[in-house]
Amino acid sequence: MPTSASDGPEYDLAVIGAGAAGLAGAVTAAELGLSVALLDSSAQTGGQFYRHPDPALGAVRPEALHHDWSAFVRLRRRLAASAVTHLACHHVWAIEREAPQEAEEHEESEEADAPQEAKAGDHRWAVHAVTGPDGDGERPARVRARAVLLATGAYERQLPFPGWTLPGVVGAGGAQAMLKSGLVLPGNGVPPVRAKSRAGGRVVVAGSGPLLLAVAVSLAAAGARVPAVIEASGYLGYARHPRALAGNPHKLAEAAGFGAALLRHGVRLRTRSAVTRVQGTDRVEAVTVSRLDDDWRPVRGSGRRIACDALAVGHGLVPGIELATTLGCASRRTQDGTFALVCDALQETSVPGIWAAGETCGIGGVQLACMEGELAGMAAAARLRERPALAEGGRVRELRRRRGRMRAFADVMAAAHAPGPGWPQWLDDATEVCRCEEVTAGRIRETIADYGARDARTVKLMTRAGMGWCQGRMCGTAVARLAAGAGKPSPSPERRPLAVPVALGALGALGDPAPPEATATGTDPGAAGTEDPGRAGESAD
């Protein structure tokens, strides 16, 4: 493989994302003979679901904060035993198709006995990344590959409300990330594993979706006092789909376990309700909880105050498809109004040579992510090795059957917790919608009413909403909903040339990219000492 600074290394498969789906895809493809590069923005493998603390923190049993930790241990062992090149702290900002090289065409005609894998595929893909913990490396990196697997996970969907910018308001998955990777609780910063004698602060958990239950149980078990879990939807929607429930009994058992844990910790569960305002001066002091009608409009006079020190809030997850849409991969609208990638029976997207797995294809959980990652790894190996039998065997058929059952349940889950059209009534005109650029709901409404803006892009151009550092991940849903108007679906996601913020200096250095800096093959910085002991949000891959 070439390793010069001008060309960079070339692999059979580049896997973007080292969460459950990416790990499963990378190790499967490597075990089937492909050369694999695994790129991830974090220094550790595991993604958001298997987020874990640095050994320097001295956690004794961090695995207690995780569900199905043994599955991650098995994946990590397979990674360590494989020839996968792990490229940590690589923030991928673009993928581009490269034209086939004439030299390769001549070699193909002259060397009839060349290995089959050298003949498969007419294009190469260039994966561009910036390095460093926060993408602040001095030079860009480029990886070339014959195929790409996108396992870019998801991020939390936030719906704004008055007071949500106060210190002490964190994402629901963010609260779990603080606990799993930093061993601290929101609201007081006390490391629970070192301060068992001190009670944690009062943390209200609110929003919508099954993640709330997992977050509340984790926080309560670690010492936080959780006055209530506030669920904007209900759970009766699941009962309308008995077939999907029967096909996924482990999900019912999981829900029952969460319910029992909430009872054990004395946590109240309030459905059809939402936090519609946060009170406090310098930080959170209390929240107002209002009952909601079927469209998520607050019921007049129903507001009740709950004193607390922190609020962990999230309204589901949004698949991370920015890289894919830039490539032109087709997407579909999910049951809860987000967009996920369209994949075929073997996880290939509408762009040949680009596979996807896990939450990128729709929110479904860690077990589904692992199955789809394995399936994509086998399909990529079958294509690049020209061994179609790999994609037709019993293991592939089993994975496809199980994937179908779990995707059916994922659709039920998305529909049950889909935001209602009336939630913008939570917002007064002073509520900041775009936190990065400090754009208020009133400013957006003025742009729509007075200047005729009817889509998120026009609102962005006129107000700068979505132009900040997060690139619309925090405010994108709210801006699109306000721009579309009541009862209208948000438009398809826009295609962006850059998936993450990139410094001009990095773009200027594209002519001479630095070779990617790999960790030791198959290793995970920070994994030492955590093989049997414990990244949060029960969210992304």
XYZ file of C-alpha atoms in Angstrom:
541
model
C 0.000 0.000 0.000
C 1.333 3.470 -0.765
C 1.981 5.569 2.291
C 3.438 8.765 0.840
C 2.126 12.148 1.914
C 0.964 12.897 -1.604
C -1.049 9.725 -2.154
C -1.825 8.488 1.326
C -2.594 4.863 2.115
C -5.123 2.877 0.095
C -7.425 0.275 1.606
C -10.127 -2.019 0.375
C -12.670 -0.539 2.805
C -12.819 2.693 4.791
C -15.248 2.537 7.723
C -16.419 5.895 9.057
C -17.423 5.600 12.708
C -16.125 3.257 15.415
C -19.370 2.655 17.267
C -21.156 -0.682 17.330
C -22.047 -0.723 13.615
C -18.630 0.475 12.477
C -16.752 -1.971 14.693
C -18.883 -4.914 13.561
C -18.447 -3.972 9.908
C -14.706 -3.368 10.186
C -13.804 -6.587 11.977
C -16.107 -8.682 9.778
C -14.599 -7.284 6.574
C -11.052 -7.696 7.898
C -11.695 -11.288 8.938
C -12.887 -11.962 5.375
C -9.604 -10.706 3.933
C -10.138 -7.008 3.226
C -7.686 -4.304 4.250
C -9.693 -1.918 6.439
C -9.204 1.597 7.806
C -11.472 2.528 10.719
C -11.822 6.309 11.167
C -13.494 7.921 14.154
C -13.581 11.393 15.716
C -13.014 10.009 19.194
C -9.812 8.727 20.720
C -11.678 5.590 21.866
C -13.742 3.015 20.071
C -17.315 2.360 21.150
C -19.237 5.318 19.778
C -21.882 7.051 21.857
C -23.454 3.882 23.214
C -20.260 2.308 24.543
C -18.701 5.534 25.759
C -16.282 4.767 28.607
C -13.977 6.720 30.931
C -10.283 7.266 30.589
C -8.385 4.821 32.845
C -6.770 7.822 34.586
C -10.138 8.486 36.262
C -9.742 5.286 38.246
C -13.187 3.810 37.596
C -13.537 0.459 39.341
C -16.611 -0.948 37.569
C -17.601 1.417 34.731
C -19.215 -1.529 32.923
C -22.048 -1.222 35.440
C -23.147 1.923 33.575
C -23.638 0.015 30.323
C -26.193 -2.320 28.832
C -24.737 -5.374 27.043
C -21.130 -4.390 27.760
C -19.974 -7.941 26.969
C -20.897 -7.436 23.286
C -18.505 -4.481 23.111
C -15.759 -6.465 24.836
C -16.101 -9.164 22.167
C -15.949 -6.618 19.358
C -12.904 -4.956 20.869
C -11.096 -8.270 21.204
C -11.814 -9.062 17.560
C -10.505 -5.620 16.609
C -7.305 -6.191 18.577
C -6.766 -9.533 16.831
C -7.416 -8.100 13.372
C -5.315 -6.117 10.896
C -7.735 -3.156 10.976
C -5.964 0.211 10.993
C -7.678 2.357 13.632
C -7.414 6.065 12.815
C -8.511 7.807 16.001
C -9.346 11.528 16.306
C -10.087 11.772 12.583
C -13.051 14.069 11.827
C -14.233 13.166 8.328
C -15.547 16.217 6.514
C -15.934 14.947 2.942
C -15.760 11.879 0.739
C -15.173 12.208 -2.983
C -15.119 9.779 -5.886
C -11.836 9.574 -7.760
C -11.626 8.593 -11.428
C -9.934 5.252 -12.171
C -6.234 5.456 -12.933
C -5.118 4.597 -16.438
C -2.178 2.641 -15.059
C -4.523 0.287 -13.262
C -6.439 -0.298 -16.495
C -3.222 -1.236 -18.292
C -2.201 -3.555 -15.469
C -5.601 -5.224 -15.604
C -5.216 -6.019 -19.320
C -1.617 -7.164 -19.029
C -1.902 -9.264 -15.870
C -4.595 -11.835 -16.533
C -3.534 -13.768 -13.449
C -3.776 -10.805 -11.087
C -5.721 -11.337 -7.823
C -9.456 -11.027 -8.331
C -9.799 -8.263 -5.778
C -7.578 -5.997 -7.885
C -10.144 -6.165 -10.688
C -13.222 -5.328 -8.682
C -14.559 -1.776 -8.808
C -13.845 0.999 -11.261
C -13.496 3.870 -8.782
C -11.599 4.831 -5.694
C -12.920 6.975 -2.861
C -10.916 9.686 -1.127
C -11.901 10.203 2.509
C -10.864 13.624 3.801
C -10.466 14.289 7.520
C -9.018 16.774 9.945
C -7.185 15.395 12.920
C -7.023 16.206 16.591
C -9.430 15.736 19.525
C -11.598 18.628 18.293
C -10.560 18.566 14.648
C -7.863 21.106 15.458
C -4.902 19.242 13.947
C -2.529 21.338 11.890
C -2.858 19.389 8.637
C -5.574 17.369 6.917
C -5.458 13.618 6.363
C -6.654 11.637 3.362
C -7.460 7.935 3.106
C -8.114 6.217 -0.192
C -10.331 3.160 -0.383
C -12.164 1.030 -2.917
C -15.373 1.115 -0.882
C -16.791 2.994 2.103
C -19.016 1.944 5.000
C -20.843 4.822 6.691
C -21.562 4.123 10.350
C -21.865 7.734 11.468
C -24.481 7.176 14.158
C -26.895 9.855 15.317
C -27.185 12.969 17.445
C -29.880 14.219 19.781
C -32.904 16.132 18.535
C -33.550 19.225 20.632
C -36.803 21.203 20.631
C -36.260 24.649 22.184
C -38.332 26.187 24.972
C -37.933 29.268 27.200
C -34.926 28.891 29.480
C -33.250 25.998 27.670
C -29.984 27.966 27.387
C -29.523 28.216 31.172
C -26.530 26.397 32.693
C -27.744 23.070 34.026
C -29.788 22.155 30.946
C -28.085 19.306 29.119
C -29.109 16.781 26.502
C -30.467 13.495 27.794
C -27.727 11.609 25.998
C -25.289 14.290 27.110
C -26.146 13.584 30.738
C -25.368 9.935 30.182
C -22.132 10.879 28.399
C -21.075 12.917 31.430
C -21.708 9.914 33.625
C -20.131 7.244 31.444
C -17.045 9.107 30.272
C -16.516 11.703 32.992
C -18.082 9.887 35.979
C -19.944 13.052 36.979
C -23.609 13.856 37.434
C -25.309 16.905 35.895
C -26.277 19.478 38.460
C -23.408 19.153 40.900
C -20.358 17.694 39.165
C -19.742 15.204 41.992
C -18.004 12.073 40.714
C -20.488 9.406 41.890
C -17.962 6.591 41.933
C -15.834 8.560 44.387
C -18.536 10.231 46.451
C -21.074 7.541 47.299
C -21.803 9.177 50.615
C -22.967 12.403 49.002
C -26.388 12.579 47.403
C -26.449 13.795 43.828
C -28.380 16.807 42.673
C -32.019 16.769 41.560
C -32.173 16.003 37.836
C -35.442 16.051 35.893
C -35.336 13.884 32.761
C -37.656 15.059 29.982
C -38.419 14.839 26.283
C -39.602 11.829 24.329
C -38.367 8.378 23.451
C -37.060 5.252 25.204
C -33.665 6.851 25.826
C -35.251 8.819 28.680
C -35.889 5.660 30.704
C -32.311 4.455 30.300
C -30.937 7.870 31.253
C -33.141 8.187 34.339
C -32.206 4.719 35.585
C -28.482 5.348 35.049
C -28.583 8.691 36.859
C -30.599 7.343 39.767
C -28.342 4.313 40.142
C -25.307 6.632 40.254
C -26.750 8.709 43.109
C -28.749 11.461 41.434
C -32.216 12.281 42.725
C -34.612 12.087 39.781
C -37.926 13.754 40.737
C -39.642 12.707 37.525
C -39.350 11.455 33.966
C -41.464 13.689 31.707
C -42.501 11.905 28.493
C -44.254 14.040 25.865
C -45.778 11.026 24.148
C -47.291 7.899 25.662
C -46.725 4.177 25.370
C -50.109 3.063 24.079
C -48.877 3.404 20.509
C -46.809 0.254 20.967
C -49.887 -1.781 21.825
C -51.325 -1.134 18.362
C -48.545 -3.238 16.832
C -48.583 -6.616 18.628
C -46.772 -8.365 15.796
C -43.740 -6.086 16.067
C -43.747 -6.539 19.858
C -44.007 -10.308 19.592
C -41.066 -10.388 17.208
C -38.863 -8.502 19.679
C -39.491 -9.948 23.149
C -36.128 -8.684 24.393
C -37.431 -5.119 23.959
C -40.397 -5.862 26.219
C -38.079 -7.343 28.809
C -35.831 -4.321 28.599
C -38.768 -1.944 29.100
C -39.984 -3.978 32.071
C -36.532 -3.773 33.613
C -36.460 -0.011 33.266
C -39.931 0.266 34.792
C -38.947 -1.823 37.783
C -35.799 0.237 38.292
C -37.786 3.485 38.235
C -40.128 2.116 40.901
C -37.189 0.968 43.003
C -35.641 4.456 42.918
C -38.950 6.226 43.498
C -38.972 8.020 40.135
C -42.359 9.250 38.875
C -43.227 8.799 35.203
C -45.485 11.456 33.678
C -46.687 10.901 30.115
C -48.351 13.355 27.716
C -46.408 16.148 29.424
C -43.441 18.354 28.634
C -41.060 20.824 30.225
C -42.230 24.083 28.633
C -40.117 26.532 30.647
C -37.020 26.563 32.848
C -36.758 28.952 35.804
C -33.521 30.305 37.208
C -31.116 33.220 37.133
C -27.552 31.961 36.841
C -28.561 28.304 36.492
C -31.525 25.935 36.631
C -33.652 26.260 39.755
C -36.939 24.700 38.622
C -38.913 23.628 35.556
C -42.531 24.100 34.531
C -44.202 20.888 33.392
C -47.371 21.226 31.299
C -49.807 18.604 30.098
C -50.021 18.277 26.313
C -52.917 17.602 23.992
C -52.651 15.096 21.142
C -50.804 17.662 18.989
C -48.321 18.521 21.771
C -49.906 21.899 22.484
C -49.696 22.859 26.189
C -53.027 22.594 27.978
C -53.886 25.990 29.420
C -53.578 26.160 33.215
C -51.880 22.767 33.546
C -48.367 24.041 34.344
C -46.791 22.649 37.505
C -43.411 23.641 38.962
C -40.789 21.053 39.912
C -37.707 22.238 41.790
C -34.459 20.779 40.439
C -30.763 21.440 39.929
C -30.490 20.206 36.342
C -32.609 19.165 33.387
C -31.647 16.356 31.006
C -33.806 16.739 27.898
C -33.985 15.191 24.435
C -36.687 14.382 21.899
C -35.229 11.382 20.158
C -32.307 11.040 17.799
C -31.458 12.264 14.303
C -29.473 9.972 11.962
C -26.115 11.451 10.974
C -26.375 11.422 7.173
C -24.458 14.585 6.236
C -21.597 12.721 4.537
C -24.031 10.491 2.673
C -26.247 13.263 1.323
C -23.159 15.088 0.056
C -22.385 11.967 -1.980
C -25.930 11.908 -3.339
C -27.155 8.888 -1.356
C -30.951 8.641 -1.317
C -32.737 9.232 1.977
C -36.200 8.451 3.330
C -38.439 10.196 5.815
C -38.812 8.140 8.985
C -41.920 7.755 11.131
C -40.786 10.518 13.503
C -39.999 13.087 10.795
C -36.230 12.679 10.547
C -34.369 11.368 7.506
C -32.379 8.138 7.221
C -30.496 6.507 4.373
C -32.148 4.150 1.909
C -30.262 0.844 1.792
C -30.814 -2.376 -0.126
C -31.022 -5.878 1.317
C -27.246 -5.933 1.857
C -26.931 -2.405 3.322
C -25.635 -0.757 0.138
C -26.886 2.785 -0.452
C -28.148 4.159 -3.763
C -24.526 5.069 -4.607
C -22.628 1.908 -5.636
C -19.645 1.223 -3.426
C -21.072 3.089 -0.434
C -22.581 0.954 2.337
C -24.267 2.150 5.518
C -25.195 0.553 8.836
C -26.686 1.369 12.216
C -28.443 4.574 13.213
C -27.468 6.157 9.876
C -30.159 3.918 8.381
C -32.718 4.784 11.071
C -32.709 4.733 14.864
C -32.953 1.146 16.081
C -30.516 0.441 18.895
C -27.172 -1.200 19.411
C -28.142 -4.794 18.562
C -29.578 -3.778 15.217
C -26.495 -1.660 14.557
C -24.207 -4.651 15.128
C -26.258 -6.834 12.788
C -26.281 -4.243 10.019
C -22.556 -3.617 10.424
C -21.793 -7.318 10.081
C -24.094 -7.591 7.071
C -22.433 -4.607 5.375
C -18.960 -6.002 6.072
C -19.880 -9.332 4.485
C -21.478 -7.633 1.473
C -18.428 -5.426 0.895
C -16.128 -8.455 1.085
C -18.339 -10.381 -1.336
C -18.204 -7.509 -3.846
C -14.525 -6.620 -3.570
C -13.335 -10.220 -3.416
C -15.738 -11.241 -6.171
C -17.118 -14.000 -3.963
C -20.914 -13.682 -4.353
C -21.461 -16.782 -2.251
C -20.493 -14.731 0.827
C -23.642 -12.654 0.348
C -25.901 -15.667 -0.155
C -25.020 -17.887 2.797
C -27.026 -18.896 5.832
C -25.496 -16.242 8.076
C -26.594 -13.473 5.709
C -30.123 -14.880 5.544
C -30.278 -15.037 9.350
C -29.041 -11.461 9.702
C -31.604 -10.229 7.182
C -34.474 -11.957 9.017
C -33.447 -10.527 12.372
C -32.861 -7.102 10.855
C -36.367 -7.109 9.398
C -37.943 -7.820 12.809
C -35.902 -5.164 14.556
C -36.483 -2.554 11.865
C -40.226 -3.173 12.184
C -39.990 -2.461 15.906
C -37.859 0.627 15.225
C -40.615 2.003 12.982
C -43.197 1.452 15.736
C -40.936 3.166 18.253
C -40.371 6.167 15.952
C -44.107 6.577 15.333
C -44.943 6.307 19.036
C -42.581 9.139 20.006
C -42.872 11.420 16.956
C -43.129 15.109 17.937
C -46.602 16.563 17.503
C -47.150 19.592 15.253
C -48.109 21.888 18.152
C -44.821 22.025 20.034
C -43.786 25.456 18.578
C -46.444 26.910 20.882
C -43.957 26.319 23.710
C -41.845 29.162 22.286
C -42.237 32.823 23.132
C -40.589 35.324 20.790
C -37.599 35.788 23.130
C -36.676 32.074 23.054
C -33.335 31.481 21.373
C -33.718 28.836 18.677
C -30.195 28.969 17.227
C -27.864 29.127 20.188
C -24.656 29.512 18.162
C -25.852 32.658 16.356
C -28.338 33.791 19.065
C -31.317 33.842 16.691
C -34.668 34.018 18.495
C -38.025 32.527 17.602
C -39.353 36.060 17.153
C -36.666 36.844 14.574
C -37.482 33.687 12.619
C -41.215 34.384 12.758
C -40.598 37.930 11.542
C -38.540 36.614 8.623
C -41.362 34.267 7.681
C -44.227 36.759 8.103
C -42.613 39.926 6.751
C -40.111 38.646 4.192
C -41.802 35.497 2.891
C -39.232 32.927 3.996
C -40.792 29.491 3.566
C -37.923 27.069 4.038
C -35.020 26.550 6.408
C -32.389 27.556 3.855
C -34.002 30.959 3.252
C -34.362 31.513 6.995
C -30.707 30.620 7.432
C -29.553 33.052 4.754
C -31.600 35.891 6.276
C -30.927 35.247 9.981
C -27.763 33.061 10.146
C -29.725 30.390 12.015
C -27.782 27.152 11.502
C -24.532 28.820 10.432
C -22.769 28.348 13.768
C -20.272 25.789 14.961
C -22.838 22.964 15.292
C -23.975 23.545 11.683
C -27.651 23.248 12.563
C -27.496 20.031 14.556
C -29.051 21.750 17.568
C -31.473 24.088 15.824
C -32.055 22.476 12.439
C -35.234 20.642 13.395
C -36.799 23.704 15.022
C -35.864 26.093 12.199
C -37.222 23.729 9.539
C -40.468 23.235 11.471
C -41.022 26.971 12.023
C -40.266 27.707 8.373
C -42.524 24.955 7.022
C -45.555 26.051 9.042
C -48.144 24.075 10.957
C -49.063 20.676 9.600
C -46.438 20.729 6.837
C -43.564 18.235 6.744
C -40.044 19.562 6.884
C -38.178 19.485 3.555
C -35.545 16.919 2.633
C -32.093 17.528 4.139
C -29.897 19.897 2.180
C -26.644 18.727 0.669
C -23.559 20.392 2.115
C -20.051 20.228 0.685
C -18.546 19.993 4.194
C -19.962 17.642 6.818
C -18.079 19.259 9.714
C -16.418 22.678 10.184
C -13.032 22.832 8.459
C -10.395 25.565 8.795
C -9.310 27.349 5.618
C -5.766 26.273 6.380
C -6.792 22.636 6.191
C -8.508 23.194 2.860
C -5.454 25.036 1.580
C -3.242 22.080 2.447
C -5.251 19.584 0.395
C -2.534 19.424 -2.206
C -0.177 17.869 0.324
C -2.233 16.054 2.964
C -0.504 14.484 5.895
C -0.491 10.686 6.108
C -3.124 9.485 8.599
C -1.735 8.702 12.018
C -2.976 5.305 13.074
C -3.049 3.903 16.529
C -1.311 0.614 17.038
C -3.191 -1.871 14.849
C -6.363 -3.039 16.493
C -5.801 -1.104 19.695
C -7.933 1.426 21.496
C -6.257 4.289 23.348
C -7.734 4.429 26.773
C -8.906 0.822 26.684
C -6.134 -0.443 28.907
C -7.497 -1.681 32.150
C -11.120 -1.638 30.965
C -11.446 -5.101 29.467
C -13.508 -6.358 32.382
C -14.305 -3.066 34.103
C -16.629 0.176 31.699
C -18.964 6.364 25.577
C -23.178 7.777 26.848
C -26.283 8.279 25.371
C -27.917 4.977 24.599
C -27.926 6.577 21.249
C -25.517 6.324 18.449
C -23.610 3.470 16.936
